[in-house]
Amino acid sequence: MENNLSDSFQEIVLRRRSNRNYDQTVQVPDEVIQRSLERAILSPNSSNMQLWEFYWIKSRDQLNKFTPLCLNQQTARTASHMVAFVTRRDLWKRRMKWHKENILNEVQHNQPDKYQKRMLNYYTKLVPFAYTNDFFGLTGLLRTIVSNTISLFRPMTRMGGVSDTKIVVHKSCALAAQTFMLSIAAEGYETCPMEGFDQVRARKALGLPRSAEISMIISVGKGTEKGIWGERLRLPYNEVVKVI
Ligand SMILES: Cc1cc2nc3c(=O)[nH]c(=O)nc-3n(C[C@H](O)[C@H](O)[C@H](O)COP(=O)(O)O)c2cc1C
């Protein structure tokens, strides 16, 4: 059983290649995209804050609108669907409230148990400490000072300014993107992640605030051989894997 799973996973990983030219006579069924987005949502993410949104660019009109924003890349031009993977660090208060309500809903007889108290503490104290940012960067500076001071005495997650918060949300969003791409491969179709797009124009087209950032836009379609640009080229295992 285990070996079968491992073999299937190997097959999916090997099957996934970035494809830049899709067969436009084949429309990828909506169910494939929906299932893959449902799987993407199950991806690991920082503090389970789920500071992400996935914009499914589905209609021909919208695909035509986003193609130039993806710099007219062939993979966008020929795509059957596209999905923008978006980070929403601005939604942290909403997510914090959601977690708090979930924990409180589980509380019985008005008395949170030890684990629930810890979780409440985490979401109502640590999360605001980690996610609050202001225009002048003062909260980021305070965070740097506090975390660097504590870390003089014990190991501590180093927290800094807004760029650190951005890294946190982009990491999680990229994991969701990878789950999505592997799922599409498992469904028998192809993808190409794109960072070659106009961030400002694409964000505007999605009606998003400045604090939201598109991590990548992923094209989906039935890949063609022409769409694969050469052999899969990777550095040798020993150059990138360091056993310590
Ligand atoms: C974050 C990210 C952004 C990328 N942006 C583009 C892009 O804009 N256009 C493109 O053709 N490929 C893009 N790629 C695909 C990479 O070029 C590709 O993954 C790499 O060459 C390895 O090939 P493989 O995906 O077939 O294994 C991107 C990949 C990642 C992870």
Tab-separated table of C-alpha atoms and ligand atoms in Angstrom:
chain	number	residue	atom	x	y	z
A	1	MET	CA	0.000	0.000	0.000
A	2	GLU	CA	2.710	2.408	1.059
A	3	ASN	CA	4.783	1.592	-1.999
A	4	ASN	CA	1.822	2.199	-4.281
A	5	LEU	CA	1.332	5.625	-2.768
A	6	SER	CA	5.001	6.411	-3.097
A	7	ASP	CA	5.054	5.240	-6.728
A	8	SER	CA	1.975	7.313	-7.540
A	9	PHE	CA	3.505	10.359	-5.926
A	10	GLN	CA	6.745	9.837	-7.834
A	11	GLU	CA	4.741	9.658	-11.043
A	12	ILE	CA	2.938	12.917	-10.243
A	13	VAL	CA	6.176	14.728	-9.343
A	14	LEU	CA	7.831	13.556	-12.565
A	15	ARG	CA	4.776	14.423	-14.621
A	16	ARG	CA	4.645	18.027	-13.417
A	17	ARG	CA	6.613	20.198	-15.794
A	18	SER	CA	6.131	23.843	-16.557
A	19	ASN	CA	4.301	23.937	-19.854
A	20	ARG	CA	4.308	27.041	-22.021
A	21	ASN	CA	2.036	25.924	-24.818
A	22	TYR	CA	-1.359	24.327	-24.292
A	23	ASP	CA	-3.595	22.518	-26.736
A	24	GLN	CA	-6.364	25.074	-27.170
A	25	THR	CA	-8.815	22.493	-28.482
A	26	VAL	CA	-8.948	20.941	-25.003
A	27	GLN	CA	-10.840	22.701	-22.229
A	28	VAL	CA	-9.796	21.642	-18.710
A	29	PRO	CA	-13.023	20.749	-16.838
A	30	ASP	CA	-14.043	23.144	-14.068
A	31	GLU	CA	-14.208	20.220	-11.595
A	32	VAL	CA	-10.461	19.663	-12.061
A	33	ILE	CA	-9.712	23.254	-11.059
A	34	GLN	CA	-12.166	23.172	-8.175
A	35	ARG	CA	-10.807	19.872	-6.794
A	36	SER	CA	-7.263	21.193	-7.082
A	37	LEU	CA	-8.158	24.425	-5.284
A	38	GLU	CA	-9.846	22.393	-2.539
A	39	ARG	CA	-6.593	20.453	-2.168
A	40	ALA	CA	-4.517	23.655	-2.237
A	41	ILE	CA	-6.544	24.961	0.701
A	42	LEU	CA	-5.344	21.943	2.716
A	43	SER	CA	-1.707	23.049	2.384
A	44	PRO	CA	0.324	23.779	5.488
A	45	ASN	CA	0.421	27.478	6.301
A	46	SER	CA	1.908	29.698	8.968
A	47	SER	CA	-0.095	29.580	12.238
A	48	ASN	CA	-3.004	28.279	10.168
A	49	MET	CA	-3.791	31.935	9.460
A	50	GLN	CA	-4.656	31.144	5.824
A	51	LEU	CA	-3.692	34.629	4.714
A	52	TRP	CA	-4.281	33.709	1.106
A	53	GLU	CA	-6.910	33.959	-1.593
A	54	PHE	CA	-7.116	32.177	-4.913
A	55	TYR	CA	-8.577	34.029	-7.866
A	56	TRP	CA	-9.794	31.625	-10.492
A	57	ILE	CA	-9.555	33.420	-13.844
A	58	LYS	CA	-12.081	31.383	-15.726
A	59	SER	CA	-14.091	33.259	-18.352
A	60	ARG	CA	-12.633	33.904	-21.797
A	61	ASP	CA	-13.075	37.639	-21.209
A	62	GLN	CA	-11.048	37.559	-18.002
A	63	LEU	CA	-8.393	35.291	-19.538
A	64	ASN	CA	-8.045	37.771	-22.402
A	65	LYS	CA	-7.794	40.619	-19.902
A	66	PHE	CA	-5.054	38.906	-17.857
A	67	THR	CA	-2.958	37.648	-20.770
A	68	PRO	CA	-1.281	41.031	-21.459
A	69	LEU	CA	-0.839	41.506	-17.702
A	70	CYS	CA	1.148	38.235	-17.816
A	71	LEU	CA	3.325	39.922	-20.431
A	72	ASN	CA	1.605	37.989	-23.233
A	73	GLN	CA	3.505	34.859	-22.282
A	74	GLN	CA	2.484	31.971	-24.512
A	75	THR	CA	1.506	29.893	-21.488
A	76	ALA	CA	-1.029	32.601	-20.568
A	77	ARG	CA	-2.169	33.121	-24.161
A	78	THR	CA	-3.011	29.442	-24.630
A	79	ALA	CA	-4.299	28.697	-21.099
A	80	SER	CA	-7.664	27.120	-20.438
A	81	HIS	CA	-7.753	28.657	-16.931
A	82	MET	CA	-5.481	30.753	-14.766
A	83	VAL	CA	-5.356	31.068	-10.993
A	84	ALA	CA	-3.770	33.982	-9.136
A	85	PHE	CA	-2.335	32.959	-5.774
A	86	VAL	CA	-2.670	36.015	-3.576
A	87	THR	CA	-1.288	36.839	-0.123
A	88	ARG	CA	-3.574	38.783	2.230
A	89	ARG	CA	-1.491	39.891	5.205
A	90	ASP	CA	-4.060	42.654	5.690
A	91	LEU	CA	-6.694	40.085	6.725
A	92	TRP	CA	-4.868	38.984	9.875
A	93	LYS	CA	-7.408	40.542	12.281
A	94	ARG	CA	-10.271	38.757	10.549
A	95	ARG	CA	-8.424	35.433	10.736
A	96	MET	CA	-7.503	36.041	14.377
A	97	LYS	CA	-11.187	36.634	15.180
A	98	TRP	CA	-12.151	33.478	13.283
A	99	HIS	CA	-9.685	31.396	15.288
A	100	LYS	CA	-10.816	32.974	18.556
A	101	GLU	CA	-14.463	32.215	17.777
A	102	ASN	CA	-13.617	28.626	16.807
A	103	ILE	CA	-11.789	28.062	20.077
A	104	LEU	CA	-14.545	29.675	22.149
A	105	ASN	CA	-17.171	27.557	20.378
A	106	GLU	CA	-15.345	24.473	21.602
A	107	VAL	CA	-15.173	25.696	25.189
A	108	GLN	CA	-17.479	23.816	27.506
A	109	HIS	CA	-19.082	25.221	30.668
A	110	ASN	CA	-17.363	28.580	30.112
A	111	GLN	CA	-14.078	27.030	31.155
A	112	PRO	CA	-11.354	26.740	28.508
A	113	ASP	CA	-9.025	23.796	29.109
A	114	LYS	CA	-5.239	24.129	29.134
A	115	TYR	CA	-4.861	23.643	25.395
A	116	GLN	CA	-7.669	26.096	24.602
A	117	LYS	CA	-6.119	28.698	26.904
A	118	ARG	CA	-2.801	28.270	25.124
A	119	MET	CA	-4.458	28.640	21.745
A	120	LEU	CA	-6.425	31.709	22.842
A	121	ASN	CA	-3.238	33.244	24.132
A	122	TYR	CA	-1.490	32.436	20.867
A	123	TYR	CA	-4.134	33.977	18.634
A	124	THR	CA	-4.959	37.012	20.755
A	125	LYS	CA	-1.439	37.939	21.921
A	126	LEU	CA	1.305	36.444	19.769
A	127	VAL	CA	-0.497	36.830	16.443
A	128	PRO	CA	-1.139	40.589	16.937
A	129	PHE	CA	2.490	40.959	18.001
A	130	ALA	CA	3.629	39.228	14.821
A	131	TYR	CA	1.262	40.843	12.307
A	132	THR	CA	0.789	44.459	13.422
A	133	ASN	CA	2.566	46.897	11.111
A	134	ASP	CA	2.304	50.654	10.852
A	135	PHE	CA	3.139	53.188	8.180
A	136	PHE	CA	6.389	54.355	9.827
A	137	GLY	CA	7.644	50.847	10.619
A	138	LEU	CA	7.694	51.496	14.354
A	139	THR	CA	5.944	48.240	15.313
A	140	GLY	CA	8.423	46.350	13.137
A	141	LEU	CA	11.276	48.065	14.928
A	142	LEU	CA	9.751	47.237	18.303
A	143	ARG	CA	9.352	43.614	17.202
A	144	THR	CA	12.994	43.467	16.116
A	145	ILE	CA	14.182	44.905	19.428
A	146	VAL	CA	11.986	42.592	21.532
A	147	SER	CA	12.802	39.418	19.606
A	148	ASN	CA	16.526	40.207	19.371
A	149	THR	CA	16.676	40.974	23.090
A	150	ILE	CA	14.939	37.736	24.075
A	151	SER	CA	17.134	35.799	21.686
A	152	LEU	CA	20.220	36.923	23.613
A	153	PHE	CA	19.095	34.472	26.291
A	154	ARG	CA	17.341	31.700	24.354
A	155	PRO	CA	16.523	30.631	20.789
A	156	MET	CA	13.700	32.787	19.477
A	157	THR	CA	11.926	33.324	16.186
A	158	ARG	CA	13.489	36.523	14.858
A	159	MET	CA	10.693	38.868	13.871
A	160	GLY	CA	11.212	42.106	12.028
A	161	GLY	CA	9.359	44.584	9.889
A	162	VAL	CA	6.819	44.358	7.148
A	163	SER	CA	9.162	42.521	4.757
A	164	ASP	CA	9.340	39.649	7.263
A	165	THR	CA	5.539	39.523	7.382
A	166	LYS	CA	5.492	39.415	3.585
A	167	ILE	CA	7.923	36.487	3.564
A	168	VAL	CA	5.704	34.601	6.018
A	169	VAL	CA	2.581	34.949	3.865
A	170	HIS	CA	4.367	34.285	0.566
A	171	LYS	CA	5.876	31.051	1.926
A	172	SER	CA	2.458	29.679	2.795
A	173	CYS	CA	0.897	30.875	-0.443
A	174	ALA	CA	3.654	29.216	-2.498
A	175	LEU	CA	2.994	25.920	-0.724
A	176	ALA	CA	-0.660	26.164	-1.730
A	177	ALA	CA	0.459	26.886	-5.291
A	178	GLN	CA	2.615	23.756	-5.291
A	179	THR	CA	-0.231	21.588	-3.984
A	180	PHE	CA	-2.398	23.017	-6.754
A	181	MET	CA	0.179	22.253	-9.462
A	182	LEU	CA	0.757	18.699	-8.244
A	183	SER	CA	-2.990	18.147	-8.131
A	184	ILE	CA	-3.404	19.384	-11.699
A	185	ALA	CA	-0.602	17.015	-12.746
A	186	ALA	CA	-2.389	14.156	-10.969
A	187	GLU	CA	-5.544	15.054	-12.914
A	188	GLY	CA	-3.654	14.667	-16.213
A	189	TYR	CA	-3.194	18.342	-17.118
A	190	GLU	CA	-0.327	20.822	-17.044
A	191	THR	CA	0.539	24.114	-15.365
A	192	CYS	CA	3.085	26.886	-15.455
A	193	PRO	CA	3.715	29.165	-12.469
A	194	MET	CA	4.370	32.757	-13.531
A	195	GLU	CA	6.070	35.580	-11.727
A	196	GLY	CA	6.421	37.303	-15.059
A	197	PHE	CA	3.371	39.552	-14.698
A	198	ASP	CA	2.646	43.170	-13.828
A	199	GLN	CA	1.987	43.087	-10.081
A	200	VAL	CA	0.383	46.533	-9.900
A	201	ARG	CA	-1.910	46.163	-12.906
A	202	ALA	CA	-2.895	42.581	-12.025
A	203	ARG	CA	-3.675	43.558	-8.440
A	204	LYS	CA	-5.812	46.407	-9.715
A	205	ALA	CA	-7.610	44.104	-12.146
A	206	LEU	CA	-8.494	41.835	-9.218
A	207	GLY	CA	-9.717	44.791	-7.166
A	208	LEU	CA	-7.188	44.139	-4.410
A	209	PRO	CA	-5.658	46.596	-1.932
A	210	ARG	CA	-1.945	47.467	-2.079
A	211	SER	CA	-1.198	45.259	0.924
A	212	ALA	CA	-2.355	42.201	-1.024
A	213	GLU	CA	0.361	40.706	-3.198
A	214	ILE	CA	0.079	38.185	-5.965
A	215	SER	CA	2.592	35.457	-5.232
A	216	MET	CA	2.251	33.885	-8.655
A	217	ILE	CA	-0.264	33.350	-11.413
A	218	ILE	CA	-0.597	29.760	-12.577
A	219	SER	CA	-1.762	28.874	-16.062
A	220	VAL	CA	-3.516	25.546	-16.620
A	221	GLY	CA	-4.190	23.601	-19.793
A	222	LYS	CA	-3.627	20.412	-21.731
A	223	GLY	CA	0.097	20.614	-22.310
A	224	THR	CA	1.791	19.996	-25.616
A	225	GLU	CA	5.306	18.701	-26.241
A	226	LYS	CA	6.172	22.058	-27.739
A	227	GLY	CA	5.300	23.593	-24.393
A	228	ILE	CA	8.136	21.773	-22.628
A	229	TRP	CA	11.351	23.662	-22.992
A	230	GLY	CA	13.978	20.933	-22.999
A	231	GLU	CA	15.073	18.275	-20.566
A	232	ARG	CA	14.479	18.754	-16.890
A	233	LEU	CA	17.686	20.323	-15.668
A	234	ARG	CA	18.597	20.106	-11.980
A	235	LEU	CA	21.797	20.514	-9.983
A	236	PRO	CA	23.310	17.271	-8.663
A	237	TYR	CA	21.809	15.963	-5.392
A	238	ASN	CA	25.068	16.396	-3.470
A	239	GLU	CA	25.372	20.019	-4.432
A	240	VAL	CA	22.081	20.998	-2.852
A	241	VAL	CA	21.519	18.366	-0.160
A	242	LYS	CA	23.766	18.775	2.866
A	243	VAL	CA	23.570	15.958	5.403
A	244	ILE	CA	24.664	17.172	8.831
B	1	LIG	C1	7.903	31.427	-8.588
B	1	LIG	C2	8.069	30.941	-9.996
B	1	LIG	C3	7.901	31.822	-11.043
B	1	LIG	C4	8.018	31.404	-12.361
B	1	LIG	N1	7.749	32.275	-13.374
B	1	LIG	C5	7.765	31.852	-14.635
B	1	LIG	C6	7.337	32.704	-15.697
B	1	LIG	O1	6.950	33.856	-15.490
B	1	LIG	N2	7.355	32.216	-16.940
B	1	LIG	C7	7.749	30.944	-17.240
B	1	LIG	O2	7.744	30.566	-18.407
B	1	LIG	N3	8.145	30.101	-16.250
B	1	LIG	C8	8.136	30.512	-14.958
B	1	LIG	N4	8.461	29.640	-13.941
B	1	LIG	C9	8.768	28.241	-14.257
B	1	LIG	C10	10.233	27.899	-14.070
B	1	LIG	O3	10.982	28.467	-15.100
B	1	LIG	C11	10.357	26.376	-14.017
B	1	LIG	O4	9.681	25.891	-12.902
B	1	LIG	C12	11.823	25.902	-13.976
B	1	LIG	O5	12.504	26.256	-15.135
B	1	LIG	C13	11.922	24.399	-13.774
B	1	LIG	O6	11.228	23.686	-14.775
B	1	LIG	P1	10.037	22.659	-14.457
B	1	LIG	O7	8.963	23.447	-13.734
B	1	LIG	O8	9.559	22.174	-15.797
B	1	LIG	O9	10.563	21.566	-13.590
B	1	LIG	C14	8.360	30.058	-12.628
B	1	LIG	C15	8.554	29.178	-11.566
B	1	LIG	C16	8.382	29.609	-10.273
B	1	LIG	C17	8.533	28.621	-9.146
